[in-house]
PDB file of C-alpha atoms in Angstrom:
ATOM      1  CA  MET A   1      -3.394   1.572  17.854  1.00 77.00           C
ATOM      2  CA  ALA A   2      -5.702   3.598  15.641  1.00 93.00           C
ATOM      3  CA  LYS A   3      -7.730   2.614  12.619  1.00 97.00           C
ATOM      4  CA  LYS A   4      -7.735   4.043   9.086  1.00 98.00           C
ATOM      5  CA  THR A   5     -10.509   3.441   6.584  1.00 98.00           C
ATOM      6  CA  ILE A   6     -10.253   4.065   2.856  1.00 98.00           C
ATOM      7  CA  ILE A   7     -13.053   3.798   0.308  1.00 98.00           C
ATOM      8  CA  VAL A   8     -11.473   2.638  -2.942  1.00 98.00           C
ATOM      9  CA  PHE A   9     -13.944   3.795  -5.580  1.00 98.00           C
ATOM     10  CA  SER A  10     -11.540   4.550  -8.452  1.00 98.00           C
ATOM     11  CA  GLY A  11     -10.117   1.955 -10.791  1.00 97.00           C
ATOM     12  CA  GLU A  12      -7.162   3.945 -12.122  1.00 97.00           C
ATOM     13  CA  TYR A  13      -3.656   2.596 -11.554  1.00 97.00           C
ATOM     14  CA  ASP A  14      -2.297   5.806 -10.019  1.00 97.00           C
ATOM     15  CA  LYS A  15      -5.232   6.294  -7.656  1.00 98.00           C
ATOM     16  CA  LEU A  16      -5.076   2.655  -6.587  1.00 98.00           C
ATOM     17  CA  MET A  17      -1.360   3.124  -5.886  1.00 98.00           C
ATOM     18  CA  ALA A  18      -2.131   6.122  -3.684  1.00 98.00           C
ATOM     19  CA  ALA A  19      -4.669   4.079  -1.720  1.00 98.00           C
ATOM     20  CA  PHE A  20      -2.281   1.151  -1.233  1.00 98.00           C
ATOM     21  CA  ILE A  21       0.740   3.320  -0.354  1.00 97.00           C
ATOM     22  CA  ILE A  22      -1.309   4.951   2.420  1.00 98.00           C
ATOM     23  CA  ALA A  23      -2.616   1.554   3.525  1.00 98.00           C
ATOM     24  CA  ASN A  24       0.912   0.097   3.662  1.00 98.00           C
ATOM     25  CA  GLY A  25       2.300   3.097   5.510  1.00 97.00           C
ATOM     26  CA  ALA A  26      -0.482   3.018   8.090  1.00 98.00           C
ATOM     27  CA  ALA A  27      -0.060  -0.723   8.614  1.00 98.00           C
ATOM     28  CA  ALA A  28       3.695  -0.225   9.050  1.00 97.00           C
ATOM     29  CA  MET A  29       2.823   2.301  11.765  1.00 96.00           C
ATOM     30  CA  ASP A  30       0.800  -0.392  13.548  1.00 96.00           C
ATOM     31  CA  ASP A  31      -2.593   0.954  12.534  1.00 97.00           C
ATOM     32  CA  GLU A  32      -5.477  -1.291  11.630  1.00 98.00           C
ATOM     33  CA  VAL A  33      -6.456  -0.578   8.010  1.00 98.00           C
ATOM     34  CA  VAL A  34      -9.735  -1.332   6.266  1.00 98.00           C
ATOM     35  CA  LEU A  35     -10.129  -0.849   2.518  1.00 98.00           C
ATOM     36  CA  PHE A  36     -13.699  -0.807   1.251  1.00 97.00           C
ATOM     37  CA  PHE A  37     -13.795  -1.501  -2.505  1.00 98.00           C
ATOM     38  CA  THR A  38     -16.728  -0.279  -4.511  1.00 97.00           C
ATOM     39  CA  PHE A  39     -17.558   0.358  -8.213  1.00 96.00           C
ATOM     40  CA  TRP A  40     -14.448   0.739 -10.441  1.00 97.00           C
ATOM     41  CA  GLY A  41     -12.115  -0.061  -7.585  1.00 98.00           C
ATOM     42  CA  LEU A  42     -13.384  -3.655  -7.639  1.00 97.00           C
ATOM     43  CA  ASN A  43     -11.574  -4.267 -10.929  1.00 97.00           C
ATOM     44  CA  ALA A  44      -8.255  -4.136  -9.079  1.00 97.00           C
ATOM     45  CA  LEU A  45      -9.407  -7.110  -7.005  1.00 98.00           C
ATOM     46  CA  ARG A  46     -10.338  -9.223 -10.024  1.00 97.00           C
ATOM     47  CA  LYS A  47      -8.131 -12.144 -10.904  1.00 97.00           C
ATOM     48  CA  PRO A  48      -6.260 -11.347 -14.143  1.00 95.00           C
ATOM     49  CA  GLU A  49      -7.264 -14.585 -15.878  1.00 93.00           C
ATOM     50  CA  ALA A  50     -10.409 -14.832 -18.016  1.00 91.00           C
ATOM     51  CA  THR A  51     -13.671 -15.348 -16.167  1.00 91.00           C
ATOM     52  CA  PRO A  52     -14.631 -19.067 -16.283  1.00 92.00           C
ATOM     53  CA  SER A  53     -17.669 -19.689 -18.460  1.00 92.00           C
ATOM     54  CA  SER A  54     -19.443 -21.368 -15.543  1.00 93.00           C
ATOM     55  CA  VAL A  55     -19.248 -18.008 -13.712  1.00 93.00           C
ATOM     56  CA  SER A  56     -20.182 -15.953 -16.790  1.00 91.00           C
ATOM     57  CA  ALA A  57     -23.235 -18.159 -17.212  1.00 92.00           C
ATOM     58  CA  THR A  58     -24.667 -16.774 -13.970  1.00 93.00           C
ATOM     59  CA  LYS A  59     -24.655 -13.211 -15.351  1.00 93.00           C
ATOM     60  CA  SER A  60     -27.227 -11.332 -17.408  1.00 93.00           C
ATOM     61  CA  GLY A  61     -26.224 -10.288 -20.940  1.00 92.00           C
ATOM     62  CA  LEU A  62     -25.540  -6.710 -19.810  1.00 92.00           C
ATOM     63  CA  GLN A  63     -23.476  -7.876 -16.828  1.00 92.00           C
ATOM     64  CA  ARG A  64     -21.391 -10.093 -19.120  1.00 92.00           C
ATOM     65  CA  MET A  65     -20.804  -7.138 -21.425  1.00 91.00           C
ATOM     66  CA  PHE A  66     -19.772  -4.930 -18.504  1.00 89.00           C
ATOM     67  CA  GLY A  67     -17.428  -7.594 -17.225  1.00 89.00           C
ATOM     68  CA  ARG A  68     -15.722  -7.928 -20.591  1.00 90.00           C
ATOM     69  CA  MET A  69     -15.292  -4.165 -21.033  1.00 92.00           C
ATOM     70  CA  MET A  70     -13.500  -3.696 -17.712  1.00 93.00           C
ATOM     71  CA  ALA A  71      -9.840  -4.611 -17.183  1.00 94.00           C
ATOM     72  CA  ARG A  72      -9.180  -7.513 -14.812  1.00 96.00           C
ATOM     73  CA  GLY A  73      -6.548  -7.240 -12.092  1.00 96.00           C
ATOM     74  CA  PRO A  74      -4.283  -4.446 -10.872  1.00 96.00           C
ATOM     75  CA  GLU A  75      -1.699  -4.286 -13.647  1.00 95.00           C
ATOM     76  CA  ARG A  76      -4.136  -3.603 -16.488  1.00 95.00           C
ATOM     77  CA  GLN A  77      -5.797  -0.549 -14.957  1.00 96.00           C
ATOM     78  CA  ALA A  78      -5.380   2.731 -16.855  1.00 95.00           C
ATOM     79  CA  LEU A  79      -3.772   5.920 -15.570  1.00 96.00           C
ATOM     80  CA  SER A  80      -6.139   8.748 -14.621  1.00 95.00           C
ATOM     81  CA  LYS A  81      -4.070  11.136 -16.753  1.00 95.00           C
ATOM     82  CA  MET A  82      -1.834  10.651 -19.818  1.00 94.00           C
ATOM     83  CA  ASN A  83      -2.851   7.038 -20.278  1.00 93.00           C
ATOM     84  CA  PHE A  84      -2.708   7.288 -24.101  1.00 93.00           C
ATOM     85  CA  VAL A  85      -4.505   3.989 -24.668  1.00 92.00           C
ATOM     86  CA  GLY A  86      -2.171   2.211 -22.274  1.00 92.00           C
ATOM     87  CA  VAL A  87       1.152   3.484 -23.639  1.00 94.00           C
ATOM     88  CA  GLY A  88       1.423   6.085 -20.872  1.00 94.00           C
ATOM     89  CA  GLN A  89       0.683   3.465 -18.251  1.00 94.00           C
ATOM     90  CA  ARG A  90       3.453   1.175 -19.537  1.00 94.00           C
ATOM     91  CA  LEU A  91       5.936   4.058 -19.678  1.00 95.00           C
ATOM     92  CA  MET A  92       5.093   5.069 -16.120  1.00 93.00           C
ATOM     93  CA  LYS A  93       5.549   1.483 -14.954  1.00 95.00           C
ATOM     94  CA  ARG A  94       8.969   1.440 -16.606  1.00 95.00           C
ATOM     95  CA  VAL A  95       9.982   4.625 -14.771  1.00 93.00           C
ATOM     96  CA  MET A  96       8.651   3.122 -11.539  1.00 93.00           C
ATOM     97  CA  ARG A  97      10.782   0.021 -12.062  1.00 92.00           C
ATOM     98  CA  ASP A  98      13.858   2.155 -12.803  1.00 91.00           C
ATOM     99  CA  GLU A  99      13.219   4.148  -9.621  1.00 89.00           C
ATOM    100  CA  ASN A 100      12.582   1.040  -7.506  1.00 89.00           C
ATOM    101  CA  VAL A 101       8.989   2.030  -6.782  1.00 93.00           C
ATOM    102  CA  MET A 102       6.792  -0.923  -5.828  1.00 95.00           C
ATOM    103  CA  SER A 103       4.257  -1.953  -8.472  1.00 96.00           C
ATOM    104  CA  LEU A 104       0.576  -1.963  -7.608  1.00 97.00           C
ATOM    105  CA  THR A 105       0.672  -5.772  -7.389  1.00 97.00           C
ATOM    106  CA  GLU A 106       3.575  -5.624  -4.921  1.00 97.00           C
ATOM    107  CA  LEU A 107       1.780  -2.961  -2.881  1.00 97.00           C
ATOM    108  CA  ILE A 108      -1.345  -5.124  -2.712  1.00 98.00           C
ATOM    109  CA  ASP A 109       0.694  -8.186  -1.670  1.00 97.00           C
ATOM    110  CA  SER A 110       2.536  -6.182   0.977  1.00 97.00           C
ATOM    111  CA  ALA A 111      -0.712  -4.732   2.333  1.00 98.00           C
ATOM    112  CA  ARG A 112      -2.206  -8.196   2.626  1.00 97.00           C
ATOM    113  CA  GLU A 113       0.922  -9.542   4.344  1.00 97.00           C
ATOM    114  CA  GLN A 114       0.570  -6.739   6.857  1.00 97.00           C
ATOM    115  CA  GLY A 115      -3.019  -7.713   7.592  1.00 97.00           C
ATOM    116  CA  VAL A 116      -4.847  -4.897   5.811  1.00 98.00           C
ATOM    117  CA  LYS A 117      -8.510  -5.863   5.646  1.00 97.00           C
ATOM    118  CA  ILE A 118     -10.163  -5.775   2.216  1.00 98.00           C
ATOM    119  CA  ILE A 119     -13.942  -5.584   1.936  1.00 97.00           C
ATOM    120  CA  ALA A 120     -15.761  -5.767  -1.404  1.00 97.00           C
ATOM    121  CA  CYS A 121     -19.099  -3.966  -1.708  1.00 95.00           C
ATOM    122  CA  THR A 122     -21.672  -6.567  -2.705  1.00 94.00           C
ATOM    123  CA  MET A 123     -24.118  -4.020  -4.091  1.00 93.00           C
ATOM    124  CA  SER A 124     -21.650  -2.650  -6.642  1.00 94.00           C
ATOM    125  CA  MET A 125     -20.589  -6.215  -7.463  1.00 94.00           C
ATOM    126  CA  ASP A 126     -24.198  -6.885  -8.443  1.00 91.00           C
ATOM    127  CA  VAL A 127     -24.440  -3.693 -10.485  1.00 90.00           C
ATOM    128  CA  MET A 128     -21.229  -4.463 -12.352  1.00 91.00           C
ATOM    129  CA  GLY A 129     -21.885  -8.149 -12.663  1.00 91.00           C
ATOM    130  CA  ILE A 130     -18.780  -9.155 -10.737  1.00 94.00           C
ATOM    131  CA  ARG A 131     -18.983 -12.523  -8.955  1.00 95.00           C
ATOM    132  CA  LYS A 132     -17.043 -13.600  -5.874  1.00 95.00           C
ATOM    133  CA  GLU A 133     -15.301 -16.270  -7.956  1.00 96.00           C
ATOM    134  CA  GLU A 134     -13.697 -13.513 -10.053  1.00 96.00           C
ATOM    135  CA  LEU A 135     -12.137 -11.716  -7.086  1.00 97.00           C
ATOM    136  CA  ILE A 136      -8.944 -12.580  -5.212  1.00 97.00           C
ATOM    137  CA  ASP A 137      -9.332 -14.997  -2.311  1.00 96.00           C
ATOM    138  CA  ASP A 138      -9.518 -14.236   1.404  1.00 94.00           C
ATOM    139  CA  ILE A 139     -11.390 -10.960   1.249  1.00 97.00           C
ATOM    140  CA  GLU A 140     -14.610  -9.999   2.996  1.00 96.00           C
ATOM    141  CA  TYR A 141     -17.959  -9.053   1.489  1.00 96.00           C
ATOM    142  CA  ALA A 142     -20.254  -6.457   3.001  1.00 94.00           C
ATOM    143  CA  GLY A 143     -22.316  -3.322   2.497  1.00 92.00           C
ATOM    144  CA  VAL A 144     -22.508   0.273   3.617  1.00 92.00           C
ATOM    145  CA  ALA A 145     -23.356  -0.455   7.244  1.00 92.00           C
ATOM    146  CA  ALA A 146     -20.239  -2.578   7.695  1.00 92.00           C
ATOM    147  CA  TYR A 147     -18.143   0.188   6.182  1.00 94.00           C
ATOM    148  CA  LEU A 148     -19.781   2.824   8.421  1.00 93.00           C
ATOM    149  CA  GLY A 149     -19.200   0.639  11.459  1.00 92.00           C
ATOM    150  CA  GLU A 150     -15.494   0.502  10.612  1.00 95.00           C
ATOM    151  CA  ALA A 151     -15.393   4.242   9.830  1.00 96.00           C
ATOM    152  CA  ASP A 152     -16.942   5.037  13.244  1.00 95.00           C
ATOM    153  CA  GLU A 153     -13.868   3.508  14.870  1.00 96.00           C
ATOM    154  CA  SER A 154     -11.413   5.204  12.507  1.00 97.00           C
ATOM    155  CA  ASN A 155      -9.585   8.513  12.856  1.00 97.00           C
ATOM    156  CA  VAL A 156      -8.721   8.887   9.162  1.00 97.00           C
ATOM    157  CA  ASN A 157     -11.196   8.159   6.403  1.00 98.00           C
ATOM    158  CA  LEU A 158     -10.416   8.688   2.730  1.00 98.00           C
ATOM    159  CA  PHE A 159     -12.395   8.393  -0.482  1.00 98.00           C
ATOM    160  CA  ILE A 160     -10.138   7.586  -3.395  1.00 98.00           C
TER     161      ILE A 160
ATOM    162  CA  MET B   1      16.070  12.866  22.345  1.00 58.00           C
ATOM    163  CA  SER B   2      18.531  13.773  19.620  1.00 76.00           C
ATOM    164  CA  ALA B   3      22.222  13.382  19.029  1.00 84.00           C
ATOM    165  CA  THR B   4      24.836  15.315  17.097  1.00 90.00           C
ATOM    166  CA  VAL B   5      26.256  13.902  13.893  1.00 90.00           C
ATOM    167  CA  GLU B   6      29.526  13.167  15.722  1.00 89.00           C
ATOM    168  CA  GLU B   7      27.642  11.237  18.391  1.00 90.00           C
ATOM    169  CA  LEU B   8      25.680   9.315  15.746  1.00 91.00           C
ATOM    170  CA  LYS B   9      28.887   8.346  13.988  1.00 90.00           C
ATOM    171  CA  THR B  10      30.307   6.842  17.172  1.00 89.00           C
ATOM    172  CA  LEU B  11      27.326   4.486  17.649  1.00 89.00           C
ATOM    173  CA  GLN B  12      28.480   0.861  17.621  1.00 84.00           C
ATOM    174  CA  ASN B  13      26.655  -2.396  16.986  1.00 86.00           C
ATOM    175  CA  THR B  14      23.689  -0.761  15.305  1.00 90.00           C
ATOM    176  CA  HIS B  15      21.140  -2.991  13.615  1.00 95.00           C
ATOM    177  CA  VAL B  16      21.513  -1.884   9.971  1.00 96.00           C
ATOM    178  CA  VAL B  17      18.513  -1.796   7.648  1.00 97.00           C
ATOM    179  CA  ASP B  18      19.557  -1.274   4.044  1.00 97.00           C
ATOM    180  CA  ALA B  19      16.815   0.630   2.219  1.00 96.00           C
ATOM    181  CA  ARG B  20      19.099   2.246  -0.344  1.00 96.00           C
ATOM    182  CA  GLY B  21      17.495   2.710  -3.749  1.00 93.00           C
ATOM    183  CA  VAL B  22      14.055   1.942  -2.375  1.00 92.00           C
ATOM    184  CA  SER B  23      11.273   4.501  -2.724  1.00 91.00           C
ATOM    185  CA  CYS B  24       8.375   5.365  -0.427  1.00 91.00           C
ATOM    186  CA  PRO B  25       6.874   3.433   1.333  1.00 94.00           C
ATOM    187  CA  GLY B  26       9.737   0.887   1.074  1.00 94.00           C
ATOM    188  CA  PRO B  27      12.042   2.253   3.810  1.00 95.00           C
ATOM    189  CA  ILE B  28       9.235   2.341   6.382  1.00 96.00           C
ATOM    190  CA  LEU B  29       8.102  -1.164   5.417  1.00 96.00           C
ATOM    191  CA  ALA B  30      11.710  -2.370   5.808  1.00 96.00           C
ATOM    192  CA  ALA B  31      12.006  -0.694   9.212  1.00 96.00           C
ATOM    193  CA  LYS B  32       8.728  -2.215  10.362  1.00 96.00           C
ATOM    194  CA  LYS B  33       9.782  -5.658   9.150  1.00 95.00           C
ATOM    195  CA  GLN B  34      13.113  -5.593  10.960  1.00 96.00           C
ATOM    196  CA  ILE B  35      12.366  -3.727  14.191  1.00 96.00           C
ATOM    197  CA  GLY B  36      11.111  -6.977  15.699  1.00 94.00           C
ATOM    198  CA  GLY B  37      14.632  -8.429  15.545  1.00 94.00           C
ATOM    199  CA  VAL B  38      16.172  -5.502  17.419  1.00 94.00           C
ATOM    200  CA  PRO B  39      16.519  -5.904  21.194  1.00 95.00           C
ATOM    201  CA  VAL B  40      14.946  -3.144  23.314  1.00 96.00           C
ATOM    202  CA  GLY B  41      17.494  -0.429  24.029  1.00 94.00           C
ATOM    203  CA  ASN B  42      19.468  -1.106  20.846  1.00 95.00           C
ATOM    204  CA  VAL B  43      19.852   1.272  17.939  1.00 96.00           C
ATOM    205  CA  MET B  44      18.521   0.716  14.446  1.00 97.00           C
ATOM    206  CA  GLU B  45      20.372   2.417  11.608  1.00 97.00           C
ATOM    207  CA  ILE B  46      18.470   2.865   8.365  1.00 97.00           C
ATOM    208  CA  LEU B  47      20.430   3.482   5.163  1.00 97.00           C
ATOM    209  CA  ALA B  48      18.357   5.274   2.554  1.00 96.00           C
ATOM    210  CA  THR B  49      18.622   7.320  -0.611  1.00 95.00           C
ATOM    211  CA  ASP B  50      15.035   8.637  -0.674  1.00 93.00           C
ATOM    212  CA  SER B  51      15.159  12.106   0.913  1.00 91.00           C
ATOM    213  CA  GLY B  52      11.572  11.646   2.112  1.00 93.00           C
ATOM    214  CA  THR B  53      12.931   9.331   4.803  1.00 95.00           C
ATOM    215  CA  LEU B  54      14.273  12.408   6.658  1.00 95.00           C
ATOM    216  CA  LYS B  55      10.654  13.197   7.545  1.00 93.00           C
ATOM    217  CA  ASP B  56       9.198   9.691   7.354  1.00 95.00           C
ATOM    218  CA  VAL B  57      11.526   7.904   9.753  1.00 96.00           C
ATOM    219  CA  PRO B  58      11.031  10.462  12.584  1.00 95.00           C
ATOM    220  CA  ALA B  59       7.251  10.298  12.056  1.00 92.00           C
ATOM    221  CA  TRP B  60       7.319   6.488  12.061  1.00 96.00           C
ATOM    222  CA  SER B  61       9.523   6.397  15.184  1.00 96.00           C
ATOM    223  CA  LYS B  62       7.215   8.780  17.043  1.00 94.00           C
ATOM    224  CA  LYS B  63       4.123   6.786  16.114  1.00 94.00           C
ATOM    225  CA  MET B  64       5.774   3.504  17.131  1.00 95.00           C
ATOM    226  CA  GLY B  65       7.033   4.999  20.366  1.00 95.00           C
ATOM    227  CA  HIS B  66      10.751   4.687  19.602  1.00 96.00           C
ATOM    228  CA  ASP B  67      13.359   7.415  20.138  1.00 96.00           C
ATOM    229  CA  TYR B  68      14.483   9.040  16.912  1.00 96.00           C
ATOM    230  CA  LEU B  69      18.115  10.051  17.362  1.00 96.00           C
ATOM    231  CA  GLY B  70      18.902  11.901  14.148  1.00 96.00           C
ATOM    232  CA  ALA B  71      20.368  11.534  10.670  1.00 96.00           C
ATOM    233  CA  PHE B  72      23.218  12.587   8.454  1.00 95.00           C
ATOM    234  CA  ASP B  73      23.984  12.409   4.758  1.00 95.00           C
ATOM    235  CA  GLU B  74      27.295  10.913   3.717  1.00 94.00           C
ATOM    236  CA  ALA B  75      28.349  10.330   0.116  1.00 93.00           C
ATOM    237  CA  GLY B  76      24.737  10.393  -1.051  1.00 93.00           C
ATOM    238  CA  VAL B  77      23.520   7.903   1.532  1.00 96.00           C
ATOM    239  CA  ILE B  78      21.276   9.043   4.369  1.00 97.00           C
ATOM    240  CA  HIS B  79      21.946   7.359   7.715  1.00 97.00           C
ATOM    241  CA  LEU B  80      19.004   7.524  10.122  1.00 97.00           C
ATOM    242  CA  TYR B  81      19.106   6.335  13.722  1.00 97.00           C
ATOM    243  CA  LEU B  82      16.467   5.363  16.222  1.00 96.00           C
ATOM    244  CA  LYS B  83      16.562   3.646  19.563  1.00 96.00           C
ATOM    245  CA  LYS B  84      14.076   0.873  20.190  1.00 96.00           C
ATOM    246  CA  THR B  85      12.348   1.655  23.464  1.00 94.00           C
ATOM    247  CA  LYS B  86       9.746  -1.103  23.756  1.00 89.00           C
TER     248      LYS B  86
END
């Protein structure tokens, strides 16, 4: 059994799909998979519902503004190309449904069922004003050393 | 190990995984999910319509240590066979 590590830096729907398709494939091939989420990638881990005011209250004004400007959850993330203010993203999702391609949400669920480990970078959470309460449950929190420790044991490492 | 199309067609009692209409990585996920229910030595038959499976299923079989036997296309459905070895 080998290990694969992927740094998920990007927050775009298509790039997130690429990361999760590779993660699912590797897990299906019995590999251990670690996804390290940092910066824009963290938005895919946010719960779609509005941030509770008790959580917002712990943020600075700038962090609150950041949090409101970024889309919450996988299905609201924009395409990296031809997004056209969201119209392109919806059209692509329709084609994906017609072609029986798994949605990003389904890919994330499948990856988690298969035991893919998700780590959120606490430093970028601080920078972007994202609190643990806003992210999906049962993930780990760590920094660069934890990622490097995982990458040392991995034979494929990607930055997406 | 590989078999001719005629030999593949004579295989009986295969464990059929229906991944028709499902796109990558669906067929591999389906194979992974169901291989546990296949007794060692038995043959798994994957039905697929995604032509990528012709490369993906052999690669998956090799990585998992199973014997890929071969594939054929019949009436737009790809039949892929592998023997569970462990």
